[in-house]
PDB file of C-alpha atoms in Angstrom:
ATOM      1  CA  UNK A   1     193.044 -86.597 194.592  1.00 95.00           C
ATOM      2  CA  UNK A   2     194.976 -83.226 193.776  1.00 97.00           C
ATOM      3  CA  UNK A   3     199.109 -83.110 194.720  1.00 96.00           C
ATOM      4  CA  UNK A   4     200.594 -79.823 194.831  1.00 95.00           C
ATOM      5  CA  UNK A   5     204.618 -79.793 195.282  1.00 93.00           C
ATOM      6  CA  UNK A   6     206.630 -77.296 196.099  1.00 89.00           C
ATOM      7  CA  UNK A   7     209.973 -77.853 195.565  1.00 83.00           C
ATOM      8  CA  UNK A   8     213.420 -75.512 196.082  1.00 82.00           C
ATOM      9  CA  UNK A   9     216.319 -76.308 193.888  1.00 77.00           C
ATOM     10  CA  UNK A  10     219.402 -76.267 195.975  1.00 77.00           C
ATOM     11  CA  UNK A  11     222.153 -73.537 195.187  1.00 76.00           C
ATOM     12  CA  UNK A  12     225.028 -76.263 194.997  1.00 75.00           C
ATOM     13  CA  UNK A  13     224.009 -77.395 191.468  1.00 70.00           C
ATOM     14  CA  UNK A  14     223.299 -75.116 188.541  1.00 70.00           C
ATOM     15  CA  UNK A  15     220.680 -77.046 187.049  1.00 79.00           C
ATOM     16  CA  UNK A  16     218.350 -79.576 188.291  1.00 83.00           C
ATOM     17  CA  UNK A  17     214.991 -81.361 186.555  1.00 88.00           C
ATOM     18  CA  UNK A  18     212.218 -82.023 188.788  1.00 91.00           C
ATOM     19  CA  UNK A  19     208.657 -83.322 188.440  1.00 95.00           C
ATOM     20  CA  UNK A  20     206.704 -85.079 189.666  1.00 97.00           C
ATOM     21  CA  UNK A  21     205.840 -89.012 188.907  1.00 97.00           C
ATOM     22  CA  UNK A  22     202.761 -91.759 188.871  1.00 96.00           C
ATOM     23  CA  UNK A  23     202.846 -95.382 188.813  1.00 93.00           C
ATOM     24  CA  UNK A  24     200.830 -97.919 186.579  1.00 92.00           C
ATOM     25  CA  UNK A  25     200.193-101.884 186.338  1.00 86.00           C
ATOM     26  CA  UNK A  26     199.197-101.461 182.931  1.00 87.00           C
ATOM     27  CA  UNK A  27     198.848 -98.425 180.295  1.00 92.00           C
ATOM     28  CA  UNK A  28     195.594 -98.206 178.491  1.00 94.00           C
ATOM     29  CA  UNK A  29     195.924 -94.867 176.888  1.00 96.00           C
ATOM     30  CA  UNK A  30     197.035 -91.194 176.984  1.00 97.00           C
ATOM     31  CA  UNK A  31     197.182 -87.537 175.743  1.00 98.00           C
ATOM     32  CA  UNK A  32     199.437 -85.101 175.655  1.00 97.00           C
ATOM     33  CA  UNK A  33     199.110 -84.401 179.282  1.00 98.00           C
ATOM     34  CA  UNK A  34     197.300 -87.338 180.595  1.00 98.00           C
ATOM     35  CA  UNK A  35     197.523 -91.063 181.096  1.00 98.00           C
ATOM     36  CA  UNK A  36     194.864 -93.369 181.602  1.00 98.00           C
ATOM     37  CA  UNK A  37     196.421 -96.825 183.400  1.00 94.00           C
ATOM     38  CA  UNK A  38     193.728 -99.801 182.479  1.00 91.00           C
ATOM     39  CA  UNK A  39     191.669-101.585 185.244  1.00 88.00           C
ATOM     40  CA  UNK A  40     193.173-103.588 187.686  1.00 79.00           C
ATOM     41  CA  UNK A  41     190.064-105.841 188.189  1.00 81.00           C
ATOM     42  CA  UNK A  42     187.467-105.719 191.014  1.00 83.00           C
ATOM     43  CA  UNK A  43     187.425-105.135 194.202  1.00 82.00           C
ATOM     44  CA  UNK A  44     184.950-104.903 197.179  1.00 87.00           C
ATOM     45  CA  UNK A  45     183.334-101.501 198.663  1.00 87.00           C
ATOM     46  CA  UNK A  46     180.504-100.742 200.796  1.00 93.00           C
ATOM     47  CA  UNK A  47     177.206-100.923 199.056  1.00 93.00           C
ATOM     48  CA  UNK A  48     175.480 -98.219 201.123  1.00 93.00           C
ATOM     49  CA  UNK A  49     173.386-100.747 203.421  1.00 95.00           C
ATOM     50  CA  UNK A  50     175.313-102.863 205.246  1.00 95.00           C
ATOM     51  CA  UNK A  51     177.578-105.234 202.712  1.00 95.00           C
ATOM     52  CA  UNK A  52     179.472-104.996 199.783  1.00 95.00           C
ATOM     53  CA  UNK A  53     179.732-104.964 196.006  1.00 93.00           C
ATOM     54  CA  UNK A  54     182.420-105.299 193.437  1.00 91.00           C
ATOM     55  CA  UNK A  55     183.893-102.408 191.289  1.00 90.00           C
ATOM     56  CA  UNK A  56     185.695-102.052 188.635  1.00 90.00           C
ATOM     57  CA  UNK A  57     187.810 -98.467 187.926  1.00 91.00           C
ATOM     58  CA  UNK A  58     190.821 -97.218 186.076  1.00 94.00           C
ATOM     59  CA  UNK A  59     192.716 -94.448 187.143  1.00 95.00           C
ATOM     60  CA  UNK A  60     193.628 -91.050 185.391  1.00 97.00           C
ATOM     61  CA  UNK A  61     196.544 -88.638 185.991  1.00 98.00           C
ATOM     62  CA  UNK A  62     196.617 -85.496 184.457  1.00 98.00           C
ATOM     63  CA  UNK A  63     199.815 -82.722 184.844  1.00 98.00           C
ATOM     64  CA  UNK A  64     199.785 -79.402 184.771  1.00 97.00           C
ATOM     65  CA  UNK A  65     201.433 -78.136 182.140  1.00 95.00           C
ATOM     66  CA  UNK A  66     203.494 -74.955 183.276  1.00 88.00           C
ATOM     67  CA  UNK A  67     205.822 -73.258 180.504  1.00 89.00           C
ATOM     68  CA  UNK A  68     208.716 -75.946 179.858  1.00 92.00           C
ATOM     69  CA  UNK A  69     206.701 -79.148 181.124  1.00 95.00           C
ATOM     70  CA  UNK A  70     206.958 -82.245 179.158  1.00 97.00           C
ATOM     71  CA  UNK A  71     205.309 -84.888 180.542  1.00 97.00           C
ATOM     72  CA  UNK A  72     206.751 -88.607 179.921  1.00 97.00           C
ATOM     73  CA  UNK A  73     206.012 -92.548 180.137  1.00 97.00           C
ATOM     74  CA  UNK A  74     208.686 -95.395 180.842  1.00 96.00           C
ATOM     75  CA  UNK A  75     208.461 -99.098 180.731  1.00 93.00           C
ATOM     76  CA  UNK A  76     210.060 -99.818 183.557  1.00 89.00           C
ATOM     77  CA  UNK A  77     211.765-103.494 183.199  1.00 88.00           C
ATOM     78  CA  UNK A  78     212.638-105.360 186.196  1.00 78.00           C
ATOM     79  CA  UNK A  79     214.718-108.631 186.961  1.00 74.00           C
ATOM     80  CA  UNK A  80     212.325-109.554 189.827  1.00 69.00           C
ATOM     81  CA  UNK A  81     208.713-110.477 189.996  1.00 67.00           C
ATOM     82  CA  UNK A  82     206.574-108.077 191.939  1.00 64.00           C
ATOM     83  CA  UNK A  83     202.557-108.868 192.820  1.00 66.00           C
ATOM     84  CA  UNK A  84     200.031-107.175 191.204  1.00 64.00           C
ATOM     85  CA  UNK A  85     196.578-107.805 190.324  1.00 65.00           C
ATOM     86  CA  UNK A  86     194.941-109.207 187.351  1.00 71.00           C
ATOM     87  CA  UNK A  87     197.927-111.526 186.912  1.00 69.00           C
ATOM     88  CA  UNK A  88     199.869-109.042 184.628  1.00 68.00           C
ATOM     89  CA  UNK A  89     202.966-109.684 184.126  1.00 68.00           C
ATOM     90  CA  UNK A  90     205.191-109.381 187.345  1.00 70.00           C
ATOM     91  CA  UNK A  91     208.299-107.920 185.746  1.00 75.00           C
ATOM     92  CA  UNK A  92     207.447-104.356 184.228  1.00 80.00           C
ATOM     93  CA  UNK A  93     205.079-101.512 185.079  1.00 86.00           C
ATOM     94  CA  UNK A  94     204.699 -98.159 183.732  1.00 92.00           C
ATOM     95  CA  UNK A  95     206.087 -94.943 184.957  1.00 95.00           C
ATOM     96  CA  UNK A  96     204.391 -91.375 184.039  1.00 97.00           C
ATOM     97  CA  UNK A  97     205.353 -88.363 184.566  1.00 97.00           C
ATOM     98  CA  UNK A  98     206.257 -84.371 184.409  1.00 98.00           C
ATOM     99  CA  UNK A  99     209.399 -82.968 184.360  1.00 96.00           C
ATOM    100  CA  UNK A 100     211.288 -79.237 183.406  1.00 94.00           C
ATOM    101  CA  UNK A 101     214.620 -77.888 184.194  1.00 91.00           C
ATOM    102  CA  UNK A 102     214.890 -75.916 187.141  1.00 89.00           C
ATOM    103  CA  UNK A 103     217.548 -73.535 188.331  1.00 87.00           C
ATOM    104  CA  UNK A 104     219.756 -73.349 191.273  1.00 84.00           C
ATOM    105  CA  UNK A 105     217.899 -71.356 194.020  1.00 83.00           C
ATOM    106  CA  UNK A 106     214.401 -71.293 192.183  1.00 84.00           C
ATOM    107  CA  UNK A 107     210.737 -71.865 193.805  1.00 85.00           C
ATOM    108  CA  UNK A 108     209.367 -74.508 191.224  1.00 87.00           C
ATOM    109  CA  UNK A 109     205.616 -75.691 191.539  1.00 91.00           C
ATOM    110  CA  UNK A 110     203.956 -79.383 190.034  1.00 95.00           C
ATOM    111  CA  UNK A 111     200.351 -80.062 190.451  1.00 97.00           C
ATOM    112  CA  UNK A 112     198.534 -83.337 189.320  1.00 97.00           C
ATOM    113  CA  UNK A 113     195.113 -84.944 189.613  1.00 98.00           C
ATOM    114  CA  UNK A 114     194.500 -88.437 189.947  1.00 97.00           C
ATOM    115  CA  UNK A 115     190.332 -90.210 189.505  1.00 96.00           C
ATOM    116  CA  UNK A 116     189.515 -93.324 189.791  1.00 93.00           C
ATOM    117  CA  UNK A 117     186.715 -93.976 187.065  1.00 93.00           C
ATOM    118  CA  UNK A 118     184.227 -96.524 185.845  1.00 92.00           C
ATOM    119  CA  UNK A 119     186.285 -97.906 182.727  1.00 93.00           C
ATOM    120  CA  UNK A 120     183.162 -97.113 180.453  1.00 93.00           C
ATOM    121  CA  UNK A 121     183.527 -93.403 180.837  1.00 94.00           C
ATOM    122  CA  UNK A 122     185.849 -91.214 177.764  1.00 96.00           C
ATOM    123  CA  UNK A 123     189.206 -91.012 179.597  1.00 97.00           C
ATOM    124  CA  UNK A 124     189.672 -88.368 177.211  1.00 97.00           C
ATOM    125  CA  UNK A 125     186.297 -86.310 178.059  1.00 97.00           C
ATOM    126  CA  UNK A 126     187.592 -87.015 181.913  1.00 97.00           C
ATOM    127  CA  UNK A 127     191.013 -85.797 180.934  1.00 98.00           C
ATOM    128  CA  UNK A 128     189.313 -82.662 178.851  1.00 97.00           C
ATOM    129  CA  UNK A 129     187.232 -81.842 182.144  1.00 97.00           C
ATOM    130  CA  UNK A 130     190.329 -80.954 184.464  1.00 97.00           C
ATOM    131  CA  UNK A 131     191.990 -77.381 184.102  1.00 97.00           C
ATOM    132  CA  UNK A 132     194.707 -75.720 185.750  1.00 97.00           C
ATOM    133  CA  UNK A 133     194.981 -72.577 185.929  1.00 96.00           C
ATOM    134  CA  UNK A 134     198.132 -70.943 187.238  1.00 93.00           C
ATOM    135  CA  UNK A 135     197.856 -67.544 189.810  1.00 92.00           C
ATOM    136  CA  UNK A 136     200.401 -65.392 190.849  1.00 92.00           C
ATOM    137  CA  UNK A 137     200.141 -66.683 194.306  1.00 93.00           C
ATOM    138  CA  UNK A 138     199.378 -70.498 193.317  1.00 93.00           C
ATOM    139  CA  UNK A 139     197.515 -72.305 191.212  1.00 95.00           C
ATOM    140  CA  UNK A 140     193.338 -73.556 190.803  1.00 96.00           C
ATOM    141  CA  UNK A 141     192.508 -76.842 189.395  1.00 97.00           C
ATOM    142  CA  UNK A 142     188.827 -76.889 187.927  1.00 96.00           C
ATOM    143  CA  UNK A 143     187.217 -79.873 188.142  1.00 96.00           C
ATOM    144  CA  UNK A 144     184.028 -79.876 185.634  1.00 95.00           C
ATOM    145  CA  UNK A 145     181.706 -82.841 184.701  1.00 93.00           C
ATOM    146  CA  UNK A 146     182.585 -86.085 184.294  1.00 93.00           C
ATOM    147  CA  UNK A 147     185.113 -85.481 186.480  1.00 91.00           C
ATOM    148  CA  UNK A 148     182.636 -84.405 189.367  1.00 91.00           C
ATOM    149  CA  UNK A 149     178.696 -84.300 189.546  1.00 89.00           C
ATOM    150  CA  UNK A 150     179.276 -80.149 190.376  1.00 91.00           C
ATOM    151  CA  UNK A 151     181.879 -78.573 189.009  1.00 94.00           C
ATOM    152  CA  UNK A 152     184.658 -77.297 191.715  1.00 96.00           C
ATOM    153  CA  UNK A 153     187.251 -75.308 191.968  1.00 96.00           C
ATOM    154  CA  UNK A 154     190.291 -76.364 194.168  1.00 97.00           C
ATOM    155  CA  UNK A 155     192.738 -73.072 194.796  1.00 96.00           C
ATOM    156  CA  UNK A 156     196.414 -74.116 196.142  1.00 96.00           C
ATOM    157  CA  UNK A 157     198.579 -71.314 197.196  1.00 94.00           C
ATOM    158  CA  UNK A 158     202.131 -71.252 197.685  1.00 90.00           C
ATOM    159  CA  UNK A 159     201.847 -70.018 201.391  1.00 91.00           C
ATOM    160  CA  UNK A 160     200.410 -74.036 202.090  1.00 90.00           C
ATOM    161  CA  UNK A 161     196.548 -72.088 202.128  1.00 94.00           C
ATOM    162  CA  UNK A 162     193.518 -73.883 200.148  1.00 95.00           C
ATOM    163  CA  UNK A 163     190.408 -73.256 199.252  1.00 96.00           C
ATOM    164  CA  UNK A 164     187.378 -75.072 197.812  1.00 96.00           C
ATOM    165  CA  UNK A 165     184.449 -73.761 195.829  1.00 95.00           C
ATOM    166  CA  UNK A 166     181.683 -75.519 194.495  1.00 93.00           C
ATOM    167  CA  UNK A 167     178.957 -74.209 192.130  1.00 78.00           C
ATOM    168  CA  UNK A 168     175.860 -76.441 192.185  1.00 65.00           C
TER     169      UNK A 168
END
């Protein structure tokens, strides 16, 4: 999954930050521009004939890193217990993130990608294989193996337009 926001600072206020944000059960690991959450157990999904099969999968986030992006993680402690599976524990989760100063009246842009992934696989190779690459008019986000079987090339302009190549 790719999320592209575009965002317009107000005029009222001189300085904002902005960003963008993820949400995690658990943290297994990270980079400098990554974090890798860890599994939340198994769940059902169809086996390709008829029935189903467990899976296990953690999930990655990675943010682009335009000048003046830091990216961030916070415990987040609560006084009330909230579900969640694997019997963690019900009163803190993990929140990641980007963020940069913005300035009154300016067009800022914050892309992420987010892949579900067998928990065996390098979250670190998977992190390695996702590239942004800003444009004038937008940005691309290259997807390369073992992110995808073919790499791909996601282009997300400004104007709202996409595009997708693949090279096989």
């Amino acid at each position: 999954m790719i999320i592209n926001d575009q965002w317009s600072a107000g005029k009222s206020r001189p300085k904002w930050t902005a960003g963008q944000l993820w949400q995690f059960y658990a943290m297994k690991e990270q980079g400098a521009d990554w974090f890798c959450g860890d599994d939340d157990g198994a769940f059902n999904v169809p086996d390709g004939q008829g029935g189903t099969k467990p899976v296990t999968r953690r999930m990655l986030v990675k943010f682009s890193m335009s000048p003046h992006t830091e990216t961030f993680v916070e415990q987040i402690n609560q006084s009330y217990l909230a579900p969640n599976p694997k019997n963690r524990p019900q009163d803190k989760f993990y929140t990641t993130g980007s963020k940069r100063a913005v300035a009154a009246g300016e067009e800022a842009s914050f892309t992420l990608v987010v892949i579900p992934h067998d928990p065996g696989l390098d979250a670190k190779a998977l992190a390695g294989s996702i590239r942004f690459n800003a444009q004038p008019d937008g940005v691309n986000v290259v997807l390369n193996q073992p992110a995808v079987a073919a790499p791909v090339r996601v282009g997300l302009f400004h104007d709202g337009r996409w595009e997708v190549s693949r090279k096989p």
